[in-house]
mmCIF file of C-alpha atoms in Angstrom:
data_model
loop_
_atom_site.group_PDB
_atom_site.id
_atom_site.type_symbol
_atom_site.label_atom_id
_atom_site.label_comp_id
_atom_site.label_asym_id
_atom_site.label_seq_id
_atom_site.Cartn_x
_atom_site.Cartn_y
_atom_site.Cartn_z
ATOM 1 C CA UNK A 264 43.458 29.461 17.301
ATOM 2 C CA UNK A 265 41.496 26.335 16.369
ATOM 3 C CA UNK A 266 37.778 26.586 15.065
ATOM 4 C CA UNK A 267 35.468 23.849 16.379
ATOM 5 C CA UNK A 268 32.331 22.583 14.620
ATOM 6 C CA UNK A 269 29.831 20.722 16.754
ATOM 7 C CA UNK A 270 27.436 18.605 14.958
ATOM 8 C CA UNK A 271 24.631 16.696 16.754
ATOM 9 C CA UNK A 272 22.023 14.283 15.195
ATOM 10 C CA UNK A 273 18.733 13.163 16.699
ATOM 11 C CA UNK A 274 18.029 9.499 17.622
ATOM 12 C CA UNK A 275 17.569 7.591 14.451
ATOM 13 C CA UNK A 276 14.270 5.503 14.541
ATOM 14 C CA UNK A 277 14.336 4.823 10.893
ATOM 15 C CA UNK A 278 16.941 2.906 8.819
ATOM 16 C CA UNK A 279 20.500 3.796 8.263
ATOM 17 C CA UNK A 280 21.126 7.247 7.001
ATOM 18 C CA UNK A 281 23.878 9.383 5.745
ATOM 19 C CA UNK A 282 24.719 12.848 4.664
ATOM 20 C CA UNK A 283 27.504 14.977 3.250
ATOM 21 C CA UNK A 284 28.699 18.088 5.133
ATOM 22 C CA UNK A 285 30.880 20.636 3.293
ATOM 23 C CA UNK A 286 33.083 22.914 5.129
ATOM 24 C CA UNK A 287 34.157 26.108 3.319
ATOM 25 C CA UNK A 288 36.797 28.698 4.191
ATOM 26 C CA UNK A 289 38.563 31.587 2.483
ATOM 27 C CA UNK A 290 42.180 32.192 2.968
ATOM 28 C CA UNK A 291 44.371 34.630 0.954
ATOM 29 C CA UNK A 292 41.644 35.026 -1.666
ATOM 30 C CA UNK A 293 41.501 31.203 -2.200
ATOM 31 C CA UNK A 294 38.325 29.125 -1.454
ATOM 32 C CA UNK A 295 39.072 25.870 0.348
ATOM 33 C CA UNK A 296 36.490 23.182 0.961
ATOM 34 C CA UNK A 297 36.384 19.823 2.610
ATOM 35 C CA UNK A 298 33.513 17.420 2.654
ATOM 36 C CA UNK A 299 32.738 14.863 5.414
ATOM 37 C CA UNK A 300 30.228 12.126 5.101
ATOM 38 C CA UNK A 301 28.294 11.319 8.324
ATOM 39 C CA UNK A 302 26.747 7.838 8.618
ATOM 40 C CA UNK A 303 24.312 7.043 11.353
ATOM 41 C CA UNK A 304 23.061 3.539 11.848
ATOM 42 C CA UNK A 305 19.398 3.078 12.317
ATOM 43 C CA UNK A 306 16.862 0.664 13.626
ATOM 44 C CA UNK A 307 15.897 -2.384 11.518
ATOM 45 C CA UNK A 308 12.602 -1.648 9.914
ATOM 46 C CA UNK A 309 10.093 -4.488 9.992
ATOM 47 C CA UNK A 310 8.220 -4.386 6.707
ATOM 48 C CA UNK A 311 5.960 -6.266 4.438
ATOM 49 C CA UNK A 312 7.361 -7.200 1.047
ATOM 50 C CA UNK A 313 5.146 -4.419 -0.457
ATOM 51 C CA UNK A 314 6.779 -1.766 1.763
ATOM 52 C CA UNK A 315 10.183 -3.280 1.093
ATOM 53 C CA UNK A 316 9.644 -2.929 -2.643
ATOM 54 C CA UNK A 317 8.375 0.490 -2.241
ATOM 55 C CA UNK A 318 11.509 1.562 -0.168
ATOM 56 C CA UNK A 319 14.372 3.476 -1.799
ATOM 57 C CA UNK A 320 17.661 1.747 -2.741
ATOM 58 C CA UNK A 321 20.150 2.304 0.059
ATOM 59 C CA UNK A 322 21.789 1.069 3.144
ATOM 60 C CA UNK A 323 18.802 1.010 5.456
ATOM 61 C CA UNK A 324 18.187 -2.450 7.069
ATOM 62 C CA UNK A 325 14.771 -4.150 6.563
ATOM 63 C CA UNK A 326 13.374 -7.205 8.127
ATOM 64 C CA UNK A 327 11.114 -9.082 5.875
ATOM 65 C CA UNK A 328 9.290 -12.398 6.456
ATOM 66 C CA UNK A 329 7.827 -14.601 3.759
ATOM 67 C CA UNK A 330 7.436 -18.164 2.414
ATOM 68 C CA UNK A 331 10.097 -19.296 0.062
ATOM 69 C CA UNK A 332 8.453 -19.609 -3.382
ATOM 70 C CA UNK A 333 11.462 -20.552 -5.567
ATOM 71 C CA UNK A 334 15.218 -21.253 -5.167
ATOM 72 C CA UNK A 335 17.033 -19.835 -8.013
ATOM 73 C CA UNK A 336 20.580 -20.833 -6.804
ATOM 74 C CA UNK A 337 20.857 -22.842 -3.533
ATOM 75 C CA UNK A 338 24.641 -22.389 -3.434
ATOM 76 C CA UNK A 339 24.437 -18.611 -3.072
ATOM 77 C CA UNK A 340 21.136 -18.326 -1.493
ATOM 78 C CA UNK A 341 19.298 -16.599 -4.354
ATOM 79 C CA UNK A 342 15.591 -17.153 -3.591
ATOM 80 C CA UNK A 343 12.231 -15.551 -4.029
ATOM 81 C CA UNK A 344 9.976 -14.880 -0.985
ATOM 82 C CA UNK A 345 6.421 -13.986 -0.778
ATOM 83 C CA UNK A 346 4.023 -12.641 1.804
ATOM 84 C CA UNK A 347 0.480 -11.542 1.730
ATOM 85 C CA UNK A 348 1.551 -8.248 -0.102
ATOM 86 C CA UNK A 349 3.800 -9.493 -2.821
ATOM 87 C CA UNK A 350 7.073 -11.227 -3.876
ATOM 88 C CA UNK A 351 10.596 -10.257 -3.938
ATOM 89 C CA UNK A 352 14.061 -11.672 -5.186
ATOM 90 C CA UNK A 353 16.682 -12.187 -2.689
ATOM 91 C CA UNK A 354 20.137 -11.851 -4.116
ATOM 92 C CA UNK A 355 22.195 -14.048 -1.883
ATOM 93 C CA UNK A 356 21.870 -15.116 1.794
ATOM 94 C CA UNK A 357 25.116 -14.945 3.702
ATOM 95 C CA UNK A 358 28.171 -16.341 2.137
ATOM 96 C CA UNK A 359 28.335 -19.073 -0.372
ATOM 97 C CA UNK A 360 27.021 -22.328 0.950
ATOM 98 C CA UNK A 361 25.331 -20.765 4.063
ATOM 99 C CA UNK A 362 21.812 -21.148 2.551
ATOM 100 C CA UNK A 363 22.379 -24.805 1.896
ATOM 101 C CA UNK A 364 23.394 -25.513 5.430
ATOM 102 C CA UNK A 365 20.006 -24.172 6.640
ATOM 103 C CA UNK A 366 18.323 -27.034 4.853
ATOM 104 C CA UNK A 367 15.306 -24.816 3.691
ATOM 105 C CA UNK A 368 12.964 -25.691 0.953
ATOM 106 C CA UNK A 369 10.291 -24.070 -1.193
ATOM 107 C CA UNK A 370 7.311 -23.409 1.268
ATOM 108 C CA UNK A 371 9.440 -22.805 4.230
ATOM 109 C CA UNK A 372 9.032 -19.495 5.960
ATOM 110 C CA UNK A 373 12.105 -17.322 6.442
ATOM 111 C CA UNK A 374 12.736 -13.990 8.186
ATOM 112 C CA UNK A 375 15.693 -12.011 6.592
ATOM 113 C CA UNK A 376 17.441 -8.674 7.244
ATOM 114 C CA UNK A 377 18.916 -6.961 4.328
ATOM 115 C CA UNK A 378 19.122 -3.916 2.252
ATOM 116 C CA UNK A 379 16.867 -2.697 -0.698
ATOM 117 C CA UNK A 380 18.825 -3.089 -3.947
ATOM 118 C CA UNK A 381 18.028 -3.034 -7.621
ATOM 119 C CA UNK A 382 19.276 -4.847 -10.640
ATOM 120 C CA UNK A 383 18.349 -3.587 -14.161
ATOM 121 C CA UNK A 384 15.421 -1.666 -12.577
ATOM 122 C CA UNK A 385 14.087 -4.519 -10.696
ATOM 123 C CA UNK A 386 13.961 -4.419 -6.845
ATOM 124 C CA UNK A 387 15.680 -7.016 -4.915
ATOM 125 C CA UNK A 388 17.053 -7.599 -1.365
ATOM 126 C CA UNK A 389 20.828 -7.604 -1.088
ATOM 127 C CA UNK A 390 23.350 -8.331 1.729
ATOM 128 C CA UNK A 391 20.598 -10.552 3.194
ATOM 129 C CA UNK A 392 21.249 -12.455 6.524
ATOM 130 C CA UNK A 393 19.124 -15.226 7.843
ATOM 131 C CA UNK A 394 17.620 -14.366 11.188
ATOM 132 C CA UNK A 395 15.083 -17.063 11.732
ATOM 133 C CA UNK A 396 13.057 -19.776 9.813
ATOM 134 C CA UNK A 397 10.108 -22.106 10.053
ATOM 135 C CA UNK A 398 10.159 -25.487 8.324
ATOM 136 C CA UNK A 399 6.679 -26.093 6.658
ATOM 137 C CA UNK A 400 5.806 -29.742 5.851
ATOM 138 C CA UNK A 401 3.347 -30.919 3.002
ATOM 139 C CA UNK A 402 0.696 -32.974 4.633
ATOM 140 C CA UNK A 403 -2.700 -34.365 3.962
ATOM 141 C CA UNK A 404 -5.867 -33.182 5.968
ATOM 142 C CA UNK A 405 -5.710 -36.563 7.810
ATOM 143 C CA UNK A 406 -2.126 -36.152 8.779
ATOM 144 C CA UNK A 407 -2.839 -32.759 10.214
ATOM 145 C CA UNK A 408 -5.676 -33.931 12.199
ATOM 146 C CA UNK A 409 -3.541 -36.660 13.785
ATOM 147 C CA UNK A 410 -0.570 -34.333 14.130
ATOM 148 C CA UNK A 411 1.005 -32.646 17.294
ATOM 149 C CA UNK A 412 0.498 -28.912 17.735
ATOM 150 C CA UNK A 413 3.464 -26.548 17.106
ATOM 151 C CA UNK A 414 4.405 -27.947 13.684
ATOM 152 C CA UNK A 415 3.651 -26.046 10.533
ATOM 153 C CA UNK A 416 1.991 -27.832 7.680
ATOM 154 C CA UNK A 417 1.013 -26.959 4.116
ATOM 155 C CA UNK A 418 -2.283 -28.496 3.345
ATOM 156 C CA UNK A 419 -4.564 -28.520 0.123
ATOM 157 C CA UNK A 420 -8.166 -28.988 -0.027
ATOM 158 C CA UNK A 421 -11.323 -27.532 -1.326
ATOM 159 C CA UNK A 422 -13.332 -24.979 0.577
ATOM 160 C CA UNK A 423 -16.468 -26.898 1.852
ATOM 161 C CA UNK A 424 -17.819 -23.961 3.863
ATOM 162 C CA UNK A 425 -17.158 -20.456 5.255
ATOM 163 C CA UNK A 426 -17.524 -20.311 9.025
ATOM 164 C CA UNK A 427 -16.735 -16.455 9.272
ATOM 165 C CA UNK A 428 -16.398 -14.293 6.202
ATOM 166 C CA UNK A 429 -15.008 -11.263 8.403
ATOM 167 C CA UNK A 430 -12.095 -13.352 9.738
ATOM 168 C CA UNK A 431 -11.677 -15.971 6.997
ATOM 169 C CA UNK A 432 -12.373 -18.763 9.025
ATOM 170 C CA UNK A 433 -13.193 -21.870 6.626
ATOM 171 C CA UNK A 434 -13.518 -25.573 6.333
ATOM 172 C CA UNK A 435 -11.665 -27.394 3.749
ATOM 173 C CA UNK A 436 -12.194 -30.946 2.588
ATOM 174 C CA UNK A 437 -10.196 -33.655 0.638
ATOM 175 C CA UNK A 438 -13.491 -35.458 -0.131
ATOM 176 C CA UNK A 439 -13.040 -37.753 2.956
ATOM 177 C CA UNK A 440 -11.670 -35.548 5.827
ATOM 178 C CA UNK A 441 -12.631 -32.004 6.736
ATOM 179 C CA UNK A 442 -10.322 -29.485 8.363
ATOM 180 C CA UNK A 443 -11.240 -26.120 10.222
ATOM 181 C CA UNK A 444 -9.122 -23.251 9.398
ATOM 182 C CA UNK A 445 -9.200 -20.668 12.022
#
């Protein structure tokens, strides 16, 4: 005779998860146990940097988008990225040399998928994979006014007026030219 154990799990809308199931039997007055680890892959969770930082350390997969603020080690793809909610250290993107091949620089926007890790109590993204990126070019207001649509620019200027406080629509100026930021 063979005993059968049926285990079922509901669909996993969250990140990866795992649990241990321990089976116990008694035979001849002796206890026997066997433990099985059950792993279920989950959906990639799209989160802000703050949500990523608040997540538990584990194997769940997170998609995070942010601007590169610093490149700590280009060879290994160790970078910092920042969005509206905070900044996080990324401990390596792909294999050695993968990040360099992307040709990314500070200011470019990246979307990465990775796990929430930690080093000496500091949160970081580990096992990061580059999903997509947007190159962002440094430009003057005059260059942006003459540029094509569909290109991303980083522009510096002084706020000359606020067009809409609710939505943050402003005008910036460099003293000669003015640019409307919608």
